[in-house]
mmCIF file of C-alpha atoms and ligand atoms in Angstrom:
data_model
loop_
_atom_site.group_PDB
_atom_site.id
_atom_site.type_symbol
_atom_site.label_atom_id
_atom_site.label_comp_id
_atom_site.label_asym_id
_atom_site.label_seq_id
_atom_site.Cartn_x
_atom_site.Cartn_y
_atom_site.Cartn_z
ATOM 1 C CA MET D 3 -81.836 94.214 -87.980
ATOM 2 C CA THR D 4 -79.716 97.154 -86.953
ATOM 3 C CA SER D 5 -80.749 100.083 -84.851
ATOM 4 C CA GLN D 6 -78.885 103.199 -83.912
ATOM 5 C CA CYS D 7 -78.570 104.737 -80.454
ATOM 6 C CA ASP D 8 -76.255 107.631 -79.695
ATOM 7 C CA GLN D 9 -74.210 106.505 -82.709
ATOM 8 C CA THR D 10 -73.607 103.064 -81.198
ATOM 9 C CA GLU D 11 -75.134 100.456 -83.507
ATOM 10 C CA ILE D 12 -77.023 97.578 -81.909
ATOM 11 C CA LEU D 13 -76.425 94.475 -84.025
ATOM 12 C CA ASP D 14 -78.328 91.210 -83.799
ATOM 13 C CA ALA D 15 -76.155 88.097 -83.479
ATOM 14 C CA THR D 16 -77.151 86.957 -86.978
ATOM 15 C CA PRO D 17 -74.788 86.304 -89.907
ATOM 16 C CA ALA D 18 -75.489 89.872 -91.119
ATOM 17 C CA GLY D 19 -74.795 91.391 -87.680
ATOM 18 C CA ILE D 20 -71.625 89.329 -87.235
ATOM 19 C CA SER D 21 -70.422 90.312 -90.710
ATOM 20 C CA ARG D 22 -71.005 94.001 -89.861
ATOM 21 C CA ALA D 23 -69.097 93.546 -86.584
ATOM 22 C CA GLY D 24 -66.193 92.005 -88.517
ATOM 23 C CA THR D 25 -66.138 94.973 -90.902
ATOM 24 C CA ILE D 26 -66.012 97.381 -87.941
ATOM 25 C CA LEU D 27 -63.121 95.431 -86.361
ATOM 26 C CA ARG D 28 -61.182 95.408 -89.651
ATOM 27 C CA GLY D 29 -61.618 99.192 -89.853
ATOM 28 C CA GLY D 30 -60.095 99.614 -86.378
ATOM 29 C CA GLY D 31 -63.439 100.199 -84.630
ATOM 30 C CA LEU D 32 -64.696 98.755 -81.347
ATOM 31 C CA VAL D 33 -67.569 96.293 -80.937
ATOM 32 C CA ALA D 34 -68.910 94.977 -77.636
ATOM 33 C CA ILE D 35 -69.412 91.240 -78.047
ATOM 34 C CA PRO D 36 -71.238 88.590 -76.061
ATOM 35 C CA THR D 37 -69.092 85.871 -74.505
ATOM 36 C CA GLU D 38 -70.154 83.143 -72.112
ATOM 37 C CA THR D 39 -68.498 85.058 -69.221
ATOM 38 C CA VAL D 40 -69.373 88.764 -69.642
ATOM 39 C CA TYR D 41 -69.609 91.126 -72.640
ATOM 40 C CA GLY D 42 -66.157 92.029 -73.993
ATOM 41 C CA LEU D 43 -65.100 95.277 -75.668
ATOM 42 C CA ALA D 44 -63.425 93.919 -78.800
ATOM 43 C CA GLY D 45 -60.809 95.558 -80.984
ATOM 44 C CA ASP D 46 -58.123 94.282 -83.381
ATOM 45 C CA ALA D 47 -55.296 93.222 -81.038
ATOM 46 C CA ARG D 48 -52.700 93.926 -83.751
ATOM 47 C CA ASN D 49 -53.894 97.488 -84.403
ATOM 48 C CA PRO D 50 -52.326 100.015 -81.973
ATOM 49 C CA ALA D 51 -55.053 102.611 -82.650
ATOM 50 C CA ALA D 52 -57.842 100.115 -81.928
ATOM 51 C CA VAL D 53 -56.120 98.974 -78.723
ATOM 52 C CA SER D 54 -55.606 102.528 -77.567
ATOM 53 C CA ALA D 55 -59.298 103.230 -78.287
ATOM 54 C CA ILE D 56 -60.262 100.330 -75.960
ATOM 55 C CA PHE D 57 -58.305 101.890 -73.079
ATOM 56 C CA ALA D 58 -59.833 105.315 -73.861
ATOM 57 C CA ALA D 59 -63.453 104.081 -74.099
ATOM 58 C CA LYS D 60 -63.197 102.252 -70.757
ATOM 59 C CA GLY D 61 -61.057 104.865 -68.997
ATOM 60 C CA ARG D 62 -58.751 101.945 -68.215
ATOM 61 C CA PRO D 63 -55.247 102.697 -66.901
ATOM 62 C CA ALA D 64 -52.614 101.947 -69.573
ATOM 63 C CA HIS D 65 -50.549 99.718 -67.258
ATOM 64 C CA ASN D 66 -53.301 97.087 -67.157
ATOM 65 C CA PRO D 67 -53.000 94.396 -69.833
ATOM 66 C CA LEU D 68 -55.932 93.098 -71.903
ATOM 67 C CA ILE D 69 -57.020 89.516 -72.569
ATOM 68 C CA VAL D 70 -56.538 88.473 -76.204
ATOM 69 C CA HIS D 71 -59.335 86.300 -77.601
ATOM 70 C CA VAL D 72 -58.485 83.674 -80.198
ATOM 71 C CA ALA D 73 -60.461 81.481 -82.592
ATOM 72 C CA ASP D 74 -58.569 78.287 -81.703
ATOM 73 C CA LEU D 75 -55.471 76.825 -80.053
ATOM 74 C CA ASP D 76 -53.397 77.318 -83.230
ATOM 75 C CA MET D 77 -54.037 81.052 -83.133
ATOM 76 C CA ALA D 78 -52.952 81.072 -79.480
ATOM 77 C CA LEU D 79 -49.767 79.142 -80.273
ATOM 78 C CA ALA D 80 -48.840 81.708 -82.946
ATOM 79 C CA LEU D 81 -48.842 84.373 -80.217
ATOM 80 C CA ALA D 82 -47.416 82.648 -77.134
ATOM 81 C CA ARG D 83 -45.546 79.638 -75.758
ATOM 82 C CA PRO D 84 -47.758 78.063 -73.065
ATOM 83 C CA ASP D 85 -46.029 75.286 -71.110
ATOM 84 C CA THR D 86 -47.248 71.686 -71.224
ATOM 85 C CA THR D 87 -49.580 72.150 -68.262
ATOM 86 C CA ALA D 88 -51.168 75.303 -69.672
ATOM 87 C CA ARG D 89 -51.671 73.535 -72.993
ATOM 88 C CA ALA D 90 -53.318 70.596 -71.276
ATOM 89 C CA LEU D 91 -55.669 72.988 -69.466
ATOM 90 C CA ALA D 92 -56.481 74.766 -72.739
ATOM 91 C CA GLN D 93 -57.133 71.464 -74.443
ATOM 92 C CA HIS D 94 -59.513 70.497 -71.646
ATOM 93 C CA PHE D 95 -61.324 73.788 -71.004
ATOM 94 C CA TRP D 96 -61.268 75.601 -74.386
ATOM 95 C CA PRO D 97 -63.501 76.910 -75.656
ATOM 96 C CA GLY D 98 -64.439 78.193 -72.225
ATOM 97 C CA ALA D 99 -63.935 80.501 -69.247
ATOM 98 C CA LEU D 100 -60.201 79.879 -68.777
ATOM 99 C CA THR D 101 -57.479 82.442 -69.620
ATOM 100 C CA LEU D 102 -53.818 81.428 -69.840
ATOM 101 C CA VAL D 103 -50.952 83.831 -69.202
ATOM 102 C CA ALA D 104 -47.965 82.626 -71.238
ATOM 103 C CA PRO D 105 -44.680 84.054 -72.601
ATOM 104 C CA LEU D 106 -45.025 85.982 -75.874
ATOM 105 C CA ARG D 107 -43.647 84.337 -79.014
ATOM 106 C CA ASP D 108 -41.230 86.298 -81.239
ATOM 107 C CA GLY D 109 -43.062 87.910 -84.154
ATOM 108 C CA HIS D 110 -46.425 87.786 -82.333
ATOM 109 C CA GLY D 111 -47.587 90.982 -84.038
ATOM 110 C CA LEU D 112 -49.712 92.222 -81.125
ATOM 111 C CA ALA D 113 -49.862 95.943 -80.395
ATOM 112 C CA PRO D 114 -47.490 96.524 -77.451
ATOM 113 C CA ALA D 115 -50.208 98.222 -75.366
ATOM 114 C CA VAL D 116 -52.226 94.964 -75.268
ATOM 115 C CA THR D 117 -49.721 93.430 -72.860
ATOM 116 C CA ALA D 118 -48.895 96.739 -71.167
ATOM 117 C CA GLY D 119 -45.271 96.106 -72.125
ATOM 118 C CA LEU D 120 -45.093 92.741 -70.300
ATOM 119 C CA ASN D 121 -43.337 89.802 -71.964
ATOM 120 C CA THR D 122 -46.390 87.624 -71.333
ATOM 121 C CA VAL D 123 -49.878 87.674 -72.830
ATOM 122 C CA ALA D 124 -53.264 86.538 -71.517
ATOM 123 C CA LEU D 125 -55.138 84.314 -74.008
ATOM 124 C CA ARG D 126 -58.636 82.833 -74.146
ATOM 125 C CA MET D 127 -60.807 81.006 -76.659
ATOM 126 C CA PRO D 128 -64.414 81.927 -75.845
ATOM 127 C CA ALA D 129 -67.258 79.421 -76.180
ATOM 128 C CA HIS D 130 -70.108 81.784 -77.053
ATOM 129 C CA PRO D 131 -71.249 80.976 -80.608
ATOM 130 C CA ALA D 132 -71.491 84.660 -81.623
ATOM 131 C CA ALA D 133 -67.956 85.359 -80.321
ATOM 132 C CA GLN D 134 -66.659 82.276 -82.118
ATOM 133 C CA ALA D 135 -68.377 83.244 -85.375
ATOM 134 C CA LEU D 136 -66.942 86.758 -85.167
ATOM 135 C CA LEU D 137 -63.406 85.514 -84.417
ATOM 136 C CA ALA D 138 -63.626 83.103 -87.361
ATOM 137 C CA ALA D 139 -64.950 85.838 -89.666
ATOM 138 C CA PHE D 140 -62.320 88.321 -88.489
ATOM 139 C CA GLY D 141 -59.532 85.752 -88.693
ATOM 140 C CA GLY D 142 -57.213 87.338 -86.140
ATOM 141 C CA PRO D 143 -56.696 87.950 -82.425
ATOM 142 C CA VAL D 144 -59.125 90.307 -80.690
ATOM 143 C CA ALA D 145 -58.337 92.199 -77.496
ATOM 144 C CA ALA D 146 -61.421 92.302 -75.288
ATOM 145 C CA PRO D 147 -61.624 93.484 -71.686
ATOM 146 C CA SER D 148 -65.049 93.645 -70.078
ATOM 147 C CA ALA D 149 -67.281 96.135 -71.916
ATOM 148 C CA ASN D 150 -67.852 98.558 -69.034
ATOM 149 C CA PRO D 151 -66.274 101.763 -67.755
ATOM 150 C CA SER D 152 -63.203 100.765 -65.751
ATOM 151 C CA GLY D 153 -63.961 99.871 -62.129
ATOM 152 C CA GLN D 154 -67.737 99.610 -62.523
ATOM 153 C CA ILE D 155 -70.088 96.597 -62.498
ATOM 154 C CA SER D 156 -69.368 94.183 -65.379
ATOM 155 C CA PRO D 157 -71.949 93.843 -68.204
ATOM 156 C CA THR D 158 -73.826 90.605 -68.795
ATOM 157 C CA THR D 159 -76.409 92.013 -71.249
ATOM 158 C CA ALA D 160 -76.267 94.362 -74.243
ATOM 159 C CA ALA D 161 -78.359 96.814 -72.208
ATOM 160 C CA HIS D 162 -75.669 96.899 -69.481
ATOM 161 C CA VAL D 163 -73.085 97.669 -72.199
ATOM 162 C CA MET D 164 -75.213 100.490 -73.592
ATOM 163 C CA ALA D 165 -75.781 101.940 -70.113
ATOM 164 C CA GLY D 166 -72.011 102.280 -69.660
ATOM 165 C CA LEU D 167 -70.538 102.848 -73.106
ATOM 166 C CA SER D 168 -73.288 104.106 -75.437
ATOM 167 C CA GLY D 169 -71.884 106.684 -77.838
ATOM 168 C CA ARG D 170 -68.284 105.698 -77.020
ATOM 169 C CA ILE D 171 -68.075 102.523 -79.139
ATOM 170 C CA ALA D 172 -69.101 101.705 -82.717
ATOM 171 C CA ALA D 173 -71.468 98.825 -81.966
ATOM 172 C CA VAL D 174 -72.735 96.165 -79.599
ATOM 173 C CA LEU D 175 -73.513 92.669 -80.852
ATOM 174 C CA ASP D 176 -76.549 91.546 -78.868
ATOM 175 C CA GLY D 177 -76.251 87.845 -78.034
ATOM 176 C CA GLY D 178 -78.547 87.859 -75.014
ATOM 177 C CA ALA D 179 -77.543 87.320 -71.384
ATOM 178 C CA CYS D 180 -74.106 85.771 -70.700
ATOM 179 C CA PRO D 181 -74.630 82.249 -69.325
ATOM 180 C CA VAL D 182 -71.614 81.992 -66.964
ATOM 181 C CA GLY D 183 -71.906 85.567 -65.734
ATOM 182 C CA VAL D 184 -68.500 86.063 -64.089
ATOM 183 C CA GLU D 185 -65.191 86.689 -65.863
ATOM 184 C CA SER D 186 -62.778 83.943 -66.852
ATOM 185 C CA THR D 187 -60.405 82.273 -64.442
ATOM 186 C CA ILE D 188 -56.875 83.519 -65.188
ATOM 187 C CA ILE D 189 -54.012 81.126 -64.577
ATOM 188 C CA GLY D 190 -50.255 81.624 -64.753
ATOM 189 C CA THR D 191 -47.159 80.048 -63.288
ATOM 190 C CA ASP D 192 -45.235 80.957 -60.142
ATOM 191 C CA ASP D 193 -41.438 81.052 -59.643
ATOM 192 C CA THR D 194 -41.387 77.263 -59.329
ATOM 193 C CA ASP D 195 -43.423 76.835 -62.556
ATOM 194 C CA ARG D 196 -46.466 75.667 -60.630
ATOM 195 C CA THR D 197 -49.867 76.639 -62.028
ATOM 196 C CA VAL D 198 -51.468 79.377 -59.923
ATOM 197 C CA VAL D 199 -54.735 81.301 -60.110
ATOM 198 C CA LEU D 200 -54.241 84.993 -60.949
ATOM 199 C CA ARG D 201 -58.001 85.658 -60.857
ATOM 200 C CA ALA D 202 -60.848 83.400 -59.703
ATOM 201 C CA GLY D 203 -63.497 82.978 -62.389
ATOM 202 C CA GLY D 204 -65.820 80.708 -64.315
ATOM 203 C CA ILE D 205 -63.618 77.595 -64.037
ATOM 204 C CA SER D 206 -63.211 76.583 -60.390
ATOM 205 C CA PRO D 207 -60.012 75.183 -58.814
ATOM 206 C CA GLU D 208 -61.951 71.958 -58.183
ATOM 207 C CA MET D 209 -62.582 71.626 -61.946
ATOM 208 C CA MET D 210 -58.901 72.239 -62.735
ATOM 209 C CA ALA D 211 -57.792 69.664 -60.157
ATOM 210 C CA ASP D 212 -59.211 66.938 -62.399
ATOM 211 C CA VAL D 213 -56.619 67.889 -65.035
ATOM 212 C CA LEU D 214 -53.724 69.057 -62.818
ATOM 213 C CA GLY D 215 -53.910 66.444 -60.073
ATOM 214 C CA TYR D 216 -53.891 69.250 -57.469
ATOM 215 C CA MET D 217 -56.020 72.278 -56.615
ATOM 216 C CA PRO D 218 -54.313 75.423 -57.932
ATOM 217 C CA VAL D 219 -54.039 78.149 -55.295
ATOM 218 C CA PRO D 220 -54.261 81.940 -55.660
ATOM 219 C CA ALA D 221 -51.000 83.569 -56.766
ATOM 220 C CA GLN D 222 -49.151 85.709 -54.268
ATOM 221 C CA VAL D 223 -49.725 89.037 -56.000
ATOM 222 C CA THR D 224 -46.369 90.654 -56.628
ATOM 223 C CA SER D 225 -45.778 92.913 -59.605
ATOM 224 C CA ILE D 226 -49.058 92.377 -61.441
ATOM 225 C CA THR D 227 -51.475 95.172 -60.783
ATOM 226 C CA ALA D 228 -54.511 95.240 -63.012
ATOM 227 C CA PRO D 229 -58.174 96.184 -62.661
ATOM 228 C CA GLY D 230 -59.256 92.638 -61.856
ATOM 229 C CA GLN D 231 -56.769 92.632 -58.997
ATOM 230 C CA LEU D 232 -57.394 96.058 -57.541
ATOM 231 C CA ALA D 233 -59.156 96.088 -54.183
ATOM 232 C CA SER D 234 -62.004 98.268 -55.461
ATOM 233 C CA HIS D 235 -63.529 97.021 -58.714
ATOM 234 C CA TYR D 236 -66.884 95.812 -60.030
ATOM 235 C CA ALA D 237 -68.215 98.655 -57.912
ATOM 236 C CA PRO D 238 -71.796 99.873 -57.728
ATOM 237 C CA ARG D 239 -72.458 103.494 -56.806
ATOM 238 C CA ALA D 240 -73.919 102.450 -53.458
ATOM 239 C CA SER D 241 -72.079 100.941 -50.481
ATOM 240 C CA VAL D 242 -72.024 97.121 -50.241
ATOM 241 C CA ARG D 243 -72.181 95.101 -46.974
ATOM 242 C CA LEU D 244 -71.230 91.414 -47.151
ATOM 243 C CA ASN D 245 -72.322 88.313 -45.173
ATOM 244 C CA ALA D 246 -75.590 90.051 -44.301
ATOM 245 C CA ARG D 247 -78.122 87.604 -42.803
ATOM 246 C CA ALA D 248 -80.784 90.327 -42.807
ATOM 247 C CA PRO D 249 -81.068 93.869 -44.188
ATOM 248 C CA GLU D 250 -80.528 96.890 -41.952
ATOM 249 C CA GLY D 251 -82.154 100.298 -42.335
ATOM 250 C CA SER D 252 -82.894 101.146 -45.961
ATOM 251 C CA GLU D 253 -80.626 98.427 -47.371
ATOM 252 C CA VAL D 254 -81.665 96.455 -50.445
ATOM 253 C CA TRP D 255 -80.946 92.812 -49.559
ATOM 254 C CA ILE D 256 -79.535 90.307 -52.059
ATOM 255 C CA GLY D 257 -80.159 86.743 -50.883
ATOM 256 C CA PHE D 258 -78.564 83.376 -51.582
ATOM 257 C CA GLY D 259 -80.170 80.045 -50.724
ATOM 258 C CA PRO D 260 -83.458 79.079 -49.064
ATOM 259 C CA ASP D 261 -82.896 81.024 -45.805
ATOM 260 C CA CYS D 262 -83.378 84.406 -47.444
ATOM 261 C CA ALA D 263 -87.140 84.765 -47.543
ATOM 262 C CA GLY D 264 -87.983 88.435 -47.980
ATOM 263 C CA ALA D 265 -84.826 89.267 -49.920
ATOM 264 C CA ASP D 266 -85.306 91.983 -52.562
ATOM 265 C CA PHE D 267 -83.287 89.926 -55.064
ATOM 266 C CA THR D 268 -82.003 86.353 -54.892
ATOM 267 C CA LEU D 269 -78.791 85.109 -56.529
ATOM 268 C CA SER D 270 -80.164 81.558 -56.338
ATOM 269 C CA ALA D 271 -83.115 80.502 -54.173
ATOM 270 C CA LYS D 272 -81.950 76.891 -54.227
ATOM 271 C CA GLY D 273 -78.364 77.811 -53.374
ATOM 272 C CA ASP D 274 -76.905 76.875 -56.775
ATOM 273 C CA LEU D 275 -73.536 78.600 -57.309
ATOM 274 C CA ALA D 276 -73.633 78.443 -61.135
ATOM 275 C CA GLU D 277 -77.052 80.104 -61.122
ATOM 276 C CA ALA D 278 -75.770 82.694 -58.626
ATOM 277 C CA ALA D 279 -72.744 83.505 -60.822
ATOM 278 C CA SER D 280 -74.945 83.943 -63.883
ATOM 279 C CA GLN D 281 -77.229 86.368 -61.971
ATOM 280 C CA LEU D 282 -74.560 88.241 -59.970
ATOM 281 C CA PHE D 283 -73.817 91.301 -62.110
ATOM 282 C CA ALA D 284 -77.394 91.712 -63.397
ATOM 283 C CA ILE D 285 -78.653 91.752 -59.794
ATOM 284 C CA LEU D 286 -75.920 94.183 -58.712
ATOM 285 C CA HIS D 287 -76.970 96.484 -61.598
ATOM 286 C CA LYS D 288 -80.635 96.266 -60.470
ATOM 287 C CA ALA D 289 -79.841 96.697 -56.774
ATOM 288 C CA ASP D 290 -77.689 99.723 -57.573
ATOM 289 C CA ALA D 291 -80.535 101.260 -59.600
ATOM 290 C CA THR D 292 -82.634 101.446 -56.393
ATOM 291 C CA GLY D 293 -80.182 104.039 -55.068
ATOM 292 C CA ARG D 294 -80.196 102.280 -51.665
ATOM 293 C CA PRO D 295 -77.206 100.742 -49.838
ATOM 294 C CA ILE D 296 -76.709 97.071 -50.734
ATOM 295 C CA ALA D 297 -76.432 94.083 -48.362
ATOM 296 C CA VAL D 298 -75.548 90.588 -49.638
ATOM 297 C CA ALA D 299 -76.167 87.254 -47.894
ATOM 298 C CA PRO D 300 -73.219 84.856 -47.304
ATOM 299 C CA VAL D 301 -72.105 82.798 -50.322
ATOM 300 C CA PRO D 302 -70.070 79.595 -49.733
ATOM 301 C CA GLU D 303 -66.331 79.868 -50.405
ATOM 302 C CA HIS D 304 -65.868 76.947 -52.800
ATOM 303 C CA GLY D 305 -66.370 76.161 -56.490
ATOM 304 C CA LEU D 306 -67.821 79.169 -58.334
ATOM 305 C CA GLY D 307 -68.382 80.740 -54.905
ATOM 306 C CA LEU D 308 -64.681 81.733 -54.975
ATOM 307 C CA ALA D 309 -65.244 83.928 -58.048
ATOM 308 C CA ILE D 310 -68.548 85.294 -56.705
ATOM 309 C CA ASN D 311 -66.996 86.230 -53.338
ATOM 310 C CA ASP D 312 -63.943 87.726 -55.081
ATOM 311 C CA ARG D 313 -66.222 90.068 -57.079
ATOM 312 C CA LEU D 314 -68.377 90.874 -54.028
ATOM 313 C CA ARG D 315 -65.347 91.712 -51.868
ATOM 314 C CA ARG D 316 -64.059 94.098 -54.544
ATOM 315 C CA ALA D 317 -67.534 95.598 -54.981
ATOM 316 C CA ALA D 318 -67.584 96.211 -51.204
ATOM 317 C CA ALA D 319 -63.996 97.515 -50.905
ATOM 318 C CA PRO D 320 -63.388 101.160 -50.039
ATOM 319 C CA ARG D 321 -63.164 103.164 -53.271
ATOM 320 C CA GLU D 322 -59.677 104.269 -54.243
ATOM 321 C CA ILE D 323 -60.672 107.629 -55.663
HETATM 322 P P1 AMP V 640 -60.518 92.132 -67.954
HETATM 323 O O1 AMP V 640 -60.123 92.121 -69.382
HETATM 324 O O2 AMP V 640 -61.149 93.414 -67.513
HETATM 325 O O3 AMP V 640 -61.294 90.918 -67.599
HETATM 326 O O4 AMP V 640 -59.169 92.054 -67.145
HETATM 327 C C1 AMP V 640 -58.069 91.415 -67.698
HETATM 328 C C2 AMP V 640 -57.212 90.859 -66.612
HETATM 329 O O5 AMP V 640 -56.254 90.012 -67.223
HETATM 330 C C3 AMP V 640 -56.416 91.877 -65.849
HETATM 331 O O6 AMP V 640 -57.072 92.233 -64.679
HETATM 332 C C4 AMP V 640 -55.130 91.146 -65.501
HETATM 333 O O7 AMP V 640 -55.253 90.642 -64.191
HETATM 334 C C5 AMP V 640 -55.078 89.973 -66.431
HETATM 335 N N1 AMP V 640 -53.934 89.938 -67.332
HETATM 336 C C6 AMP V 640 -53.930 90.262 -68.633
HETATM 337 N N2 AMP V 640 -52.699 90.086 -69.156
HETATM 338 C C7 AMP V 640 -51.907 89.642 -68.179
HETATM 339 C C8 AMP V 640 -50.536 89.289 -68.092
HETATM 340 N N3 AMP V 640 -49.727 89.340 -69.149
HETATM 341 N N4 AMP V 640 -50.080 88.881 -66.905
HETATM 342 C C9 AMP V 640 -50.911 88.803 -65.838
HETATM 343 N N5 AMP V 640 -52.202 89.128 -65.845
HETATM 344 C C10 AMP V 640 -52.707 89.548 -66.999
HETATM 345 MG MG1 MG V 641 -63.230 94.011 -66.209
#
């Protein structure tokens, strides 16, 4: 079934909907797609017009590179030359919430704007069945940043996508709520070729330690400046106060764990970090809709808590405009 809203088609994640999404991608159009992390705004990564339309629809600064989504490891290896460690991580965590930054391969064929002129590219094979079916049907690499206006709260439902981008994209493929709920972990290498975390995300350092033999640490940010690394990002309209053990004044209080009786919303009543990650953006959207200032209870700084706290700190950061 297909319905129309402000000229943005809403497609069900059925074979017919996925086939329609593939046709739109082949024609250079943009489709928001469900992934296990958040909804992505997909366009043909080899088509300069499609890539430029992604930046325009999001209002994303051109110097910020996009993640390229691939159907399998072979497609990734046609585009880039990940080192042995990155390959081992891909083999272990793909399909899944891990993005590798690796040197571009000659003849990669990607539109230059995808990598913002860098000689590296960020690659991920998503696990969501609808994303996988679309990548297989399309048969090529798809650039897909989060499907939201740049700097705002990320979308984890088709309704979130429509609230931000309706009328500015050809279609949204509705695959339900995203199960992981925070963006992928991005890894790269430092000057000594050690694996480092460029962005905390759905795969925790503890999980990667099983493969690496050590816990990868956050990269010292040097030349890379991109939306996911800007101080203010994932931002609601309202102000956000962190580590709040109780609400103050008119604040709407987002709780975590059993000590937050009376919270307006709860990331996870039992203190489960995976559940909290999957609820995070949906609750921020709802809290923001109240129009009141937002206060958030403390979330532990380990496992998926690293990604949750990263997003909360950026949501709370002073706005740069
Ligand atoms: P988003 O697509 O909105 O989840 O953000 C993509 C993120 O990928 C950006 O914030 C960058 O941090 C990162 N990224 C993409 N390409 C590269 C690259 N070549 N080198 C380093 N980081 C990258
Ligand atoms: Mg984003």
